[in-house]
mmCIF file of C-alpha atoms in Angstrom:
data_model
loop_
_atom_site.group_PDB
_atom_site.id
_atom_site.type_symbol
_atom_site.label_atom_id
_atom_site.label_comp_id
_atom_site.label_asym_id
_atom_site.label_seq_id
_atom_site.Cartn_x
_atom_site.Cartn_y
_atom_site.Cartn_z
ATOM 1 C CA UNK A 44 9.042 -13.172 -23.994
ATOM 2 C CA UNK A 45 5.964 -13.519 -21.489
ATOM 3 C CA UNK A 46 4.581 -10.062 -20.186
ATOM 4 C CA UNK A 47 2.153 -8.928 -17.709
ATOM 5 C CA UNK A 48 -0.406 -6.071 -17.774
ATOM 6 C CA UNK A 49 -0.432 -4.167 -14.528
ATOM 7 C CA UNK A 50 -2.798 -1.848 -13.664
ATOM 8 C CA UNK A 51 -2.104 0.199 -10.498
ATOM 9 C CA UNK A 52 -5.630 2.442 -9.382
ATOM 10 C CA UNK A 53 -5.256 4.919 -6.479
ATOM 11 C CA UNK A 54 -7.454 7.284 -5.501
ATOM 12 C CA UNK A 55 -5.285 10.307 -7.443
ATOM 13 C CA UNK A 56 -3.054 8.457 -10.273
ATOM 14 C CA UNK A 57 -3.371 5.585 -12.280
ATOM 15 C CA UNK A 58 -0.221 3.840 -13.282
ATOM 16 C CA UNK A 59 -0.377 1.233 -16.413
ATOM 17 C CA UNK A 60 2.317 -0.896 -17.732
ATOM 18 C CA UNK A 61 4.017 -4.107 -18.436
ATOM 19 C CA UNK A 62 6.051 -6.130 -16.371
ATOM 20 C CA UNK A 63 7.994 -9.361 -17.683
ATOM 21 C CA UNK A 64 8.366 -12.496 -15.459
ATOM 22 C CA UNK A 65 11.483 -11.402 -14.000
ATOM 23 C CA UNK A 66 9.862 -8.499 -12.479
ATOM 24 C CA UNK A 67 11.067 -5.604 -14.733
ATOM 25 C CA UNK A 68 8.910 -2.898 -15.868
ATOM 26 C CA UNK A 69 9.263 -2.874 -19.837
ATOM 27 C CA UNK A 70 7.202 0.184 -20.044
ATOM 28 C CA UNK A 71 4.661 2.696 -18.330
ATOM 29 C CA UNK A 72 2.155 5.561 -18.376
ATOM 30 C CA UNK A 73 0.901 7.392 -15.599
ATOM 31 C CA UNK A 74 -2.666 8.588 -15.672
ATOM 32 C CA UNK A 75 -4.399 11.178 -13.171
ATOM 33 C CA UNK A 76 -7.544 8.949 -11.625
ATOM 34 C CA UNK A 77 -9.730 11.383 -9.056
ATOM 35 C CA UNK A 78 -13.118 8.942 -9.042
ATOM 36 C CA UNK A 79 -16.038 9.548 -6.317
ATOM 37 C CA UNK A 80 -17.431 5.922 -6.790
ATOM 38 C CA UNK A 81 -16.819 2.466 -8.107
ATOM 39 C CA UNK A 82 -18.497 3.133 -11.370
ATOM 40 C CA UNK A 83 -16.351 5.797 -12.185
ATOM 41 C CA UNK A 84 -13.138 4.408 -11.517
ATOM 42 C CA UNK A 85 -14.328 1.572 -14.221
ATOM 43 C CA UNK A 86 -14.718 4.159 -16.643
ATOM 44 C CA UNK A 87 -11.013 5.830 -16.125
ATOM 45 C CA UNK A 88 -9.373 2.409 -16.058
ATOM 46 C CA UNK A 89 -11.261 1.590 -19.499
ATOM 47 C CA UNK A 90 -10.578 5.335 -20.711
ATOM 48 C CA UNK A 91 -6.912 4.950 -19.857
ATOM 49 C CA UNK A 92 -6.116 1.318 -21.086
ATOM 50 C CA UNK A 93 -7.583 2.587 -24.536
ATOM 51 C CA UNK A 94 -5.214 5.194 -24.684
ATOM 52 C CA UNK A 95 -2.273 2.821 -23.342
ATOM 53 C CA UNK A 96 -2.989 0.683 -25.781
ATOM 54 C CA UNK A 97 -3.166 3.165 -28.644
ATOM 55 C CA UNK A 98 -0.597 5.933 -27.552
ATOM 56 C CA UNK A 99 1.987 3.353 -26.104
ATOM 57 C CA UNK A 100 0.937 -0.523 -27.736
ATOM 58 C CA UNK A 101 2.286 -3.606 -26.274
ATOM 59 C CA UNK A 102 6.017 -3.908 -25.494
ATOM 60 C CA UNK A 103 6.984 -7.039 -27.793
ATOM 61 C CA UNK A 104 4.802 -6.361 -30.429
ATOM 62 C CA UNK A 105 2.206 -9.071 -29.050
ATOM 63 C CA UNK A 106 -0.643 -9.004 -26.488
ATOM 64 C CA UNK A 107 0.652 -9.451 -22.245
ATOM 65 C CA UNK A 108 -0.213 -13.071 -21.070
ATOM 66 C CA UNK A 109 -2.985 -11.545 -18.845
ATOM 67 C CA UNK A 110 -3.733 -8.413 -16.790
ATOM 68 C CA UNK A 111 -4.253 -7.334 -13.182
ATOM 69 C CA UNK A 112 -5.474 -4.407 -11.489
ATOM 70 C CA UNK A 113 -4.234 -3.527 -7.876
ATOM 71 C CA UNK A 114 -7.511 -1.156 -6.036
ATOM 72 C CA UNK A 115 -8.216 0.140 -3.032
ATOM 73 C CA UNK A 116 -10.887 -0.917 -0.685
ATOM 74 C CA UNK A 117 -12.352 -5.026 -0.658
ATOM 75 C CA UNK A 118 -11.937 -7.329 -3.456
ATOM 76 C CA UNK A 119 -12.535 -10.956 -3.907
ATOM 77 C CA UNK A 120 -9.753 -11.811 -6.070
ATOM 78 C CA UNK A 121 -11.302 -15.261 -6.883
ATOM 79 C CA UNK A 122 -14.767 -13.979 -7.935
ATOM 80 C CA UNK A 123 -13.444 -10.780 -9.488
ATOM 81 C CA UNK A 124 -15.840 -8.753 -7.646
ATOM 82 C CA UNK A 125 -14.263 -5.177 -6.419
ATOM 83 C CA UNK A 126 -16.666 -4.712 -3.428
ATOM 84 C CA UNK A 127 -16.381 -1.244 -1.666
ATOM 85 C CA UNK A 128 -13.874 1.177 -2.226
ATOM 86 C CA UNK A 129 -14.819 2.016 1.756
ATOM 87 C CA UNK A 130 -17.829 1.506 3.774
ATOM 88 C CA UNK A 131 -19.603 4.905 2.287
ATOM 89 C CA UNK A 132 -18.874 3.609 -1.180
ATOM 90 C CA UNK A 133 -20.226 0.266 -1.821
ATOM 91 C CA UNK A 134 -21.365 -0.956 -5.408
ATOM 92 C CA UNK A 135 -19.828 -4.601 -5.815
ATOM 93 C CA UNK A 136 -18.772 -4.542 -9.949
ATOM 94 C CA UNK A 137 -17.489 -7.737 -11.768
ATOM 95 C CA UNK A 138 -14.461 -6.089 -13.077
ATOM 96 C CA UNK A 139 -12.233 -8.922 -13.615
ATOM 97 C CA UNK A 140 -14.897 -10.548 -16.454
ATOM 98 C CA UNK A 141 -15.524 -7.106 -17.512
ATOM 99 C CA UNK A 142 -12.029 -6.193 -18.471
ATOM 100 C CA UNK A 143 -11.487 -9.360 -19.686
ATOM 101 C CA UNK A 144 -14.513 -9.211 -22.008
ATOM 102 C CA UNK A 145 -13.613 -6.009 -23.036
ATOM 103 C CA UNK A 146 -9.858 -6.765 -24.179
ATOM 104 C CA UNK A 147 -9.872 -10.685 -24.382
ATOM 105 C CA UNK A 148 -7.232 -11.118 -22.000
ATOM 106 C CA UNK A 149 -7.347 -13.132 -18.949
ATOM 107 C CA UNK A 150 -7.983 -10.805 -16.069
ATOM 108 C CA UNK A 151 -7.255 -10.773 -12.067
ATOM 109 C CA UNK A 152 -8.061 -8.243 -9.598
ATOM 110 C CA UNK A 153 -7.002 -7.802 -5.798
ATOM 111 C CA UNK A 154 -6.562 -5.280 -3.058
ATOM 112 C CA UNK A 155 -3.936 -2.410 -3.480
ATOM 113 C CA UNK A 156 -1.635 -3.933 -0.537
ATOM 114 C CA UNK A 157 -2.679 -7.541 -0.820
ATOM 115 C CA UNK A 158 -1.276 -7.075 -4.850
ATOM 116 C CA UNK A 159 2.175 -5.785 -3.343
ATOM 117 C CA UNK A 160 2.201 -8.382 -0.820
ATOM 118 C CA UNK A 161 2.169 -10.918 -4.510
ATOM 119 C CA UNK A 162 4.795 -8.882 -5.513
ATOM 120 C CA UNK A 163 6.940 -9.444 -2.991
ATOM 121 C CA UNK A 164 6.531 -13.326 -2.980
ATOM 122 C CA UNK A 165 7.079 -12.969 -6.661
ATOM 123 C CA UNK A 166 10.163 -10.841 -6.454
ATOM 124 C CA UNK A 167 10.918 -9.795 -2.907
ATOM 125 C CA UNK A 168 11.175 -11.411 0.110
ATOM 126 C CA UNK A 169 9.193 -14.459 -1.174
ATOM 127 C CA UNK A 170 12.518 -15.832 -2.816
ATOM 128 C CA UNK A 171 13.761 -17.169 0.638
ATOM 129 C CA UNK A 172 10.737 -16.617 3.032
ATOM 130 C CA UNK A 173 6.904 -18.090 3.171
ATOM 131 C CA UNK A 174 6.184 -16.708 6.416
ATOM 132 C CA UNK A 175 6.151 -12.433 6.539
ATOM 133 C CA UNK A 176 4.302 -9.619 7.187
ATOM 134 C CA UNK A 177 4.491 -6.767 4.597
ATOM 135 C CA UNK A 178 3.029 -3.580 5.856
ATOM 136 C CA UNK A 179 2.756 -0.454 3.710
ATOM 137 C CA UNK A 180 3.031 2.956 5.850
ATOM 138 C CA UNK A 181 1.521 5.539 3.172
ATOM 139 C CA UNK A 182 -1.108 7.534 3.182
ATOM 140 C CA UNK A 183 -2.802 4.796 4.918
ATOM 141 C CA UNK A 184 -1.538 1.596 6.527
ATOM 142 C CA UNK A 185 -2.652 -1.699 5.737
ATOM 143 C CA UNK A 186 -0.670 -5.108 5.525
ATOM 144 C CA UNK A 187 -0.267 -8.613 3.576
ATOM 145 C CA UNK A 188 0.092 -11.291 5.849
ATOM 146 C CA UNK A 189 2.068 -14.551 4.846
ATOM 147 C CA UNK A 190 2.275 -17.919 6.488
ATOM 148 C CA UNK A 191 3.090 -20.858 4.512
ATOM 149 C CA UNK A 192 3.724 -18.949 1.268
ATOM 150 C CA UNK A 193 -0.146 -18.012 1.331
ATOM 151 C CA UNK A 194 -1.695 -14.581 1.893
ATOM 152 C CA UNK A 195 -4.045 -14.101 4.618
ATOM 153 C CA UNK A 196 -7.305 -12.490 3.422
ATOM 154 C CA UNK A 197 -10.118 -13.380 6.149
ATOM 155 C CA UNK A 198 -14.473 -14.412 5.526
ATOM 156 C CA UNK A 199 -15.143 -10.807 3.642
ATOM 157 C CA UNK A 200 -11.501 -10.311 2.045
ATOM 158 C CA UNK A 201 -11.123 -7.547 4.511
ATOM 159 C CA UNK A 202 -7.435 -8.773 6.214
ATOM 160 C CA UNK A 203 -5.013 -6.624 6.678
ATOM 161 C CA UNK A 204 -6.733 -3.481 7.333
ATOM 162 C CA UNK A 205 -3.759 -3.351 10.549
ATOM 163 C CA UNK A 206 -4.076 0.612 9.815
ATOM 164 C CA UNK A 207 -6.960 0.651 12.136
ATOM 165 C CA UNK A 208 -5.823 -0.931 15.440
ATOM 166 C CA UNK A 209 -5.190 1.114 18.601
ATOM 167 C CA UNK A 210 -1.544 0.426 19.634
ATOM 168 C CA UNK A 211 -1.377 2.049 23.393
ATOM 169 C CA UNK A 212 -0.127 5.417 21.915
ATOM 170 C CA UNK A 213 -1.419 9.263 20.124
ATOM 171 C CA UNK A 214 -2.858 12.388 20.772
ATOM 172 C CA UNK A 215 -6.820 11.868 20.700
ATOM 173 C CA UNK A 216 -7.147 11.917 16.769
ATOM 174 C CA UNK A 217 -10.823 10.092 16.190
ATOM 175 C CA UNK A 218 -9.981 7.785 13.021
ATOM 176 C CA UNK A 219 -12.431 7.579 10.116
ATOM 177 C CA UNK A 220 -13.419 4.517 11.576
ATOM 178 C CA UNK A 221 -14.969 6.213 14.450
ATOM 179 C CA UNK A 222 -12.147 4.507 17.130
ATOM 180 C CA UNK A 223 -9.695 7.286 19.187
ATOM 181 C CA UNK A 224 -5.690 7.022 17.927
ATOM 182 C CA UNK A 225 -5.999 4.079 15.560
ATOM 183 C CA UNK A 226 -2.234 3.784 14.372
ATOM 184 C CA UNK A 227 -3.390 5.233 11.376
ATOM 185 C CA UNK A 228 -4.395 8.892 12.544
ATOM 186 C CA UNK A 229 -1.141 9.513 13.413
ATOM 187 C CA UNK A 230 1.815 7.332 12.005
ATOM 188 C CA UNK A 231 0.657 7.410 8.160
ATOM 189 C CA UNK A 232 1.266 10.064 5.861
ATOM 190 C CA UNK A 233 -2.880 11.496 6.513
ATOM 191 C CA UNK A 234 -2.240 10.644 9.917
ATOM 192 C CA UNK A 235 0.610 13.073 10.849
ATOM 193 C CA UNK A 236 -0.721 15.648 8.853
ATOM 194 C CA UNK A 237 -3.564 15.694 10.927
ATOM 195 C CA UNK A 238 -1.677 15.988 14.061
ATOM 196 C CA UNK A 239 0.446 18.677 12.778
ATOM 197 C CA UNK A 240 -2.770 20.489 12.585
ATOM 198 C CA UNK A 241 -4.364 18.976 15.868
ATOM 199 C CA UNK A 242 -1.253 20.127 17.652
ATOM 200 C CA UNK A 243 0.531 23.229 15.882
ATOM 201 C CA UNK A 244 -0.151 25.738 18.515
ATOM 202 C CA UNK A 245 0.726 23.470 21.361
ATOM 203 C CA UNK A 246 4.443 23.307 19.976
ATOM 204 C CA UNK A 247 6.662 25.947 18.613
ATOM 205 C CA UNK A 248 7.257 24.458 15.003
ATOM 206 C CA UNK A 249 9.006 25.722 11.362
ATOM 207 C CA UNK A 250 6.501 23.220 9.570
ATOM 208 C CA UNK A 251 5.041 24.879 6.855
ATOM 209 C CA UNK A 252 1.298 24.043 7.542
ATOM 210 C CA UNK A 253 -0.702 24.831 4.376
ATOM 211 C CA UNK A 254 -3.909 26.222 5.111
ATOM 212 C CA UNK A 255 -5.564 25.597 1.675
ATOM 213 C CA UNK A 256 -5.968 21.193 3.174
ATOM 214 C CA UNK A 257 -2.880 20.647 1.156
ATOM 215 C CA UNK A 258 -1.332 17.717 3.158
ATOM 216 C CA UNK A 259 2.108 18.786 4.893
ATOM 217 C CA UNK A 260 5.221 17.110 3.270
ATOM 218 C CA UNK A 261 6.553 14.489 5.384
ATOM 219 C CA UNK A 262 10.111 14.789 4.461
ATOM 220 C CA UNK A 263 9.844 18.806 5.667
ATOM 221 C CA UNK A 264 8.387 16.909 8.913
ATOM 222 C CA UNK A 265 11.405 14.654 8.872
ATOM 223 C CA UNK A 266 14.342 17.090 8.548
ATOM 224 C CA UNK A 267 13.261 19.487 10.623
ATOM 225 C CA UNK A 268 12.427 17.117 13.489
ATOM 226 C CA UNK A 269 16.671 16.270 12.532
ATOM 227 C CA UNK A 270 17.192 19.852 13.166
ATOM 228 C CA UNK A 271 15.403 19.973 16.883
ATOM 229 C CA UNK A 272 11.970 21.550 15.953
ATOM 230 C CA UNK A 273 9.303 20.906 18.850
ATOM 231 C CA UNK A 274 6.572 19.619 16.984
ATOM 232 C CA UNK A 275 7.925 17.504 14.052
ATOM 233 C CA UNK A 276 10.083 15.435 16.925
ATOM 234 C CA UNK A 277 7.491 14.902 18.173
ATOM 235 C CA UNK A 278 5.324 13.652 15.837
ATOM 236 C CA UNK A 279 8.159 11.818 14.194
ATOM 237 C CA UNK A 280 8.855 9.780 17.341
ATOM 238 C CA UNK A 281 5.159 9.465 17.686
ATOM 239 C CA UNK A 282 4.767 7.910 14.208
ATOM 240 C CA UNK A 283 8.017 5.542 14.962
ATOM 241 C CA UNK A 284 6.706 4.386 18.484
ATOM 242 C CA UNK A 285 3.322 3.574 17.206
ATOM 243 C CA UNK A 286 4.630 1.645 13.850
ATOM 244 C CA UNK A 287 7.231 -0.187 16.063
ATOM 245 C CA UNK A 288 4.116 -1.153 18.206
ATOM 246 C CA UNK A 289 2.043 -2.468 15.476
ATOM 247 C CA UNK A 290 4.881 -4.108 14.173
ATOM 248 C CA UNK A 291 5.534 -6.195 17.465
ATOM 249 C CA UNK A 292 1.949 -6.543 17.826
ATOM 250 C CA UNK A 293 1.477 -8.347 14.277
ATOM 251 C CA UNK A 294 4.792 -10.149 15.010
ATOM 252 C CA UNK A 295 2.958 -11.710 18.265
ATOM 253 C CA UNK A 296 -0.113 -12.960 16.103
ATOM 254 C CA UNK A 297 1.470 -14.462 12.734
ATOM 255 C CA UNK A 298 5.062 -15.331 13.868
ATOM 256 C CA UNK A 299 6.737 -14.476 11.054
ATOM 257 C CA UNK A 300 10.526 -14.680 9.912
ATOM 258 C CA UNK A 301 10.379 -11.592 7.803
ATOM 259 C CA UNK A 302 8.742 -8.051 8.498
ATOM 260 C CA UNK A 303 9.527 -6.021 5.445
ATOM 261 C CA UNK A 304 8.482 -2.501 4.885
ATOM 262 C CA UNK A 305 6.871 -0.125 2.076
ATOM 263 C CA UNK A 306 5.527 3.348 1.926
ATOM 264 C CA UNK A 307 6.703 6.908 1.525
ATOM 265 C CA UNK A 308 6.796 7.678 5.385
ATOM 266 C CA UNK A 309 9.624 4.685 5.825
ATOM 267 C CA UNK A 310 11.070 5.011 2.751
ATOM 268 C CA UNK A 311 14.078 7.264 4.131
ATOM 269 C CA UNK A 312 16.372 5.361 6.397
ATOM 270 C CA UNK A 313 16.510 7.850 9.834
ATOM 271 C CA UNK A 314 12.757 6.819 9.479
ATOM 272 C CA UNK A 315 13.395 3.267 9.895
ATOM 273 C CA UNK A 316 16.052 3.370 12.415
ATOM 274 C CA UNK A 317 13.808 5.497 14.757
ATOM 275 C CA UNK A 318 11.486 2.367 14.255
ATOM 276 C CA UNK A 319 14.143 -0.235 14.933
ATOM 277 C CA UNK A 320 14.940 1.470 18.438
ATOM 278 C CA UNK A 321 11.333 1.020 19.967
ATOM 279 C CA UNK A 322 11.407 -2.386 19.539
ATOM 280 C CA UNK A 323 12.091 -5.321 22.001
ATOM 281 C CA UNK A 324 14.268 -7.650 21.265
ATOM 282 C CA UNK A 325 12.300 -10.180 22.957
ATOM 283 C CA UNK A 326 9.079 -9.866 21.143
ATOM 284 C CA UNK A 327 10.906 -9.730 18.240
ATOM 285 C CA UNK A 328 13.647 -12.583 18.708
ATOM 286 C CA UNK A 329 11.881 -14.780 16.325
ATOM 287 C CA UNK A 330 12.051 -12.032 13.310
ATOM 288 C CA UNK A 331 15.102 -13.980 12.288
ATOM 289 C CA UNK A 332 15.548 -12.367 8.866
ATOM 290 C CA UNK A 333 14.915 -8.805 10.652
ATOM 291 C CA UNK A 334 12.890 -5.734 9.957
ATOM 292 C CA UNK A 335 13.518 -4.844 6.537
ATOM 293 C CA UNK A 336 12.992 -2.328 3.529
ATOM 294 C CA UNK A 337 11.359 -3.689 0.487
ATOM 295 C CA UNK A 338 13.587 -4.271 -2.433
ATOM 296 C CA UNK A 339 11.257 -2.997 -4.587
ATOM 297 C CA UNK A 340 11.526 -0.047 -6.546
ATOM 298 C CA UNK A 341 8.617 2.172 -4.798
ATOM 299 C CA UNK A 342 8.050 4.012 -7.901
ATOM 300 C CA UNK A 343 6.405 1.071 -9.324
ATOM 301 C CA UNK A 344 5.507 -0.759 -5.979
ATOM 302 C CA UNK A 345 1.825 -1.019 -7.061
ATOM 303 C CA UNK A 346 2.361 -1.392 -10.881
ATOM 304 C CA UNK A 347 4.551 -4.908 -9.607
ATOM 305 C CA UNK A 348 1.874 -5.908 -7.343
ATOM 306 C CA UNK A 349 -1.144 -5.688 -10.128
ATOM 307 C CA UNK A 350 1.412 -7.591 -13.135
ATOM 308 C CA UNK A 351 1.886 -9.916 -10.213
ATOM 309 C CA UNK A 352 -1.428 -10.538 -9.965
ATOM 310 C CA UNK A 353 -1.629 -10.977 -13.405
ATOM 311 C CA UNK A 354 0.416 -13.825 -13.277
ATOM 312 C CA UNK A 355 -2.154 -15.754 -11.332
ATOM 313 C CA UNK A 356 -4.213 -15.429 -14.032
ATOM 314 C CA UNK A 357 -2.998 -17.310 -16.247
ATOM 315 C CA UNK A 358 -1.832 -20.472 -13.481
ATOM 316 C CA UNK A 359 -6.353 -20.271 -12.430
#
């Protein structure tokens, strides 16, 4: 039996395993990741593939075909080079022939959401469509564009970065980008947090609002905007307004068949129905397959994306 090596890197976990060409994850182990630069996040990703390799060893007894690593920030999947992690982090590394120097496999790296984007033409909504949008509404939003079964990644590799578009709505966050009410400062998980804070003593609220920087929990903000509370409405249809726009706006500009969605802040269904009512039917008349959930198991969203990336290892 064929396996993959996936290698999932976020900025506070790092999930390692093996996934077999079907798409089922044989095995796992979660590792905590905190890095400040590129250099260090080589040296936890070599730290915790030793001990993968030693605590948990391969699945059928044998080495994976290849491995991939999903990462934040820009990569050039074709050169291997992880470029920036973000703007204020910059150290272009070679990590693809460095890991695969260091454990003689073949080796392919990509963006975080560009390597769940693979993952769903591997296993999701790839089986019956080569034109979608997948955008992941996290802690951040970003999105994999596909038209004609290929992934839209731009001159730098920088695509998809959808998180930081202004979309006509939110309360005068400034992004980390250094634009006013980019989608992202207040319909991702960072985002509302933010404007719980911006706005807690405009609204009478029951959100617990830790004052230790903790982020607030977005399914607290979720029930108790269910149960009528001022504020968490309101930033819940907020959040649902501004994801349906910059879901119509990227329908309008790739004209795809398929949006499908991934993230903790649309995981829960009320979530997605709030989105489904902002949206026009006649911007979106050409969705035919709809607005949809990913089929993925979002436990190992990322962990899919990197074995799928993996797989285009050993087909280069």
């Amino acid at each position: 039996m064929q396996t993959f090596l996936g290698l999932d890197l976020g900025g506070t976990k790092l999930l390692i395993g093996e996934v077999d060409a079907q798409g089922n994850v044989l095995q796992s182990k979660q590792y905590v990741s905190g890095f400040l630069d590129q250099q260090a996040a080589c040296e936890v990703l070599c730290r915790s593939l030793d001990d993968y390799i030693t605590t948990v060893g391969w699945a059928t007894g044998e080495p994976p075909q290849a491995m991939g690593v999903g990462l934040i920030g820009r990569v050039d999947p074709y050169a291997g080079i992880w470029h920036q992690i973000d703007p204020g982090r910059t150290q272009p590394v070679n990590l693809a022939e460095m890991l695969a120097a260091r454990y003689g496999l073949p080796c392919r790296i990509d963006n975080d959401v560009k390597s769940a984007t693979r993952a769903e033409q591997a296993w999701g909504v790839g089986k019956y469509s080569k034109d979608f949008v997948f955008i992941n509404i996290g802690t951040g939003i970003a999105a994999g564009t596909v038209t004609g079964g290929h992934i839209v990644r731009g001159g730098h590799f920088n695509a998809g970065e959808v998180g930081h578009t202004q979309v006509g709505a939110g309360v005068g966050i400034r992004c980390v980008c250094g634009r006013t009410d980019c989608v992202e400062a207040f319909a991702s998980g960072s985002g509302i947090d933010r404007c719980a804070r911006f706005l807690q003593r405009q609204y009478r609220t029951a959100l617990p609002i830790p004052v230790d920087g903790t982020p607030v929990k977005f399914s607290d903000v979720l029930a108790l905007s269910q149960e009528g509370d001022p504020l968490c409405s309101f930033l819940v249809e907020n959040a649902a307004d501004g994801i349906a726009r910059l879901i119509m706006n990227l329908v309008r500009m790739s004209d795809p068949d398929t949006v499908v969605l991934g993230g903790g802040v649309i995981a829960q269904e009320t979530m997605l129905e709030r989105v489904l009512a902002h949206l026009h039917p006649s911007t979106m008349r050409f969705v035919s397959r709809g607005v949809v959930l990913t089929e993925l198991d979002p436990r190992y969203a990322g962990l899919l994306g990197a074995a799928a990336v993996a797989m285009d290892a050993t087909s280069h």
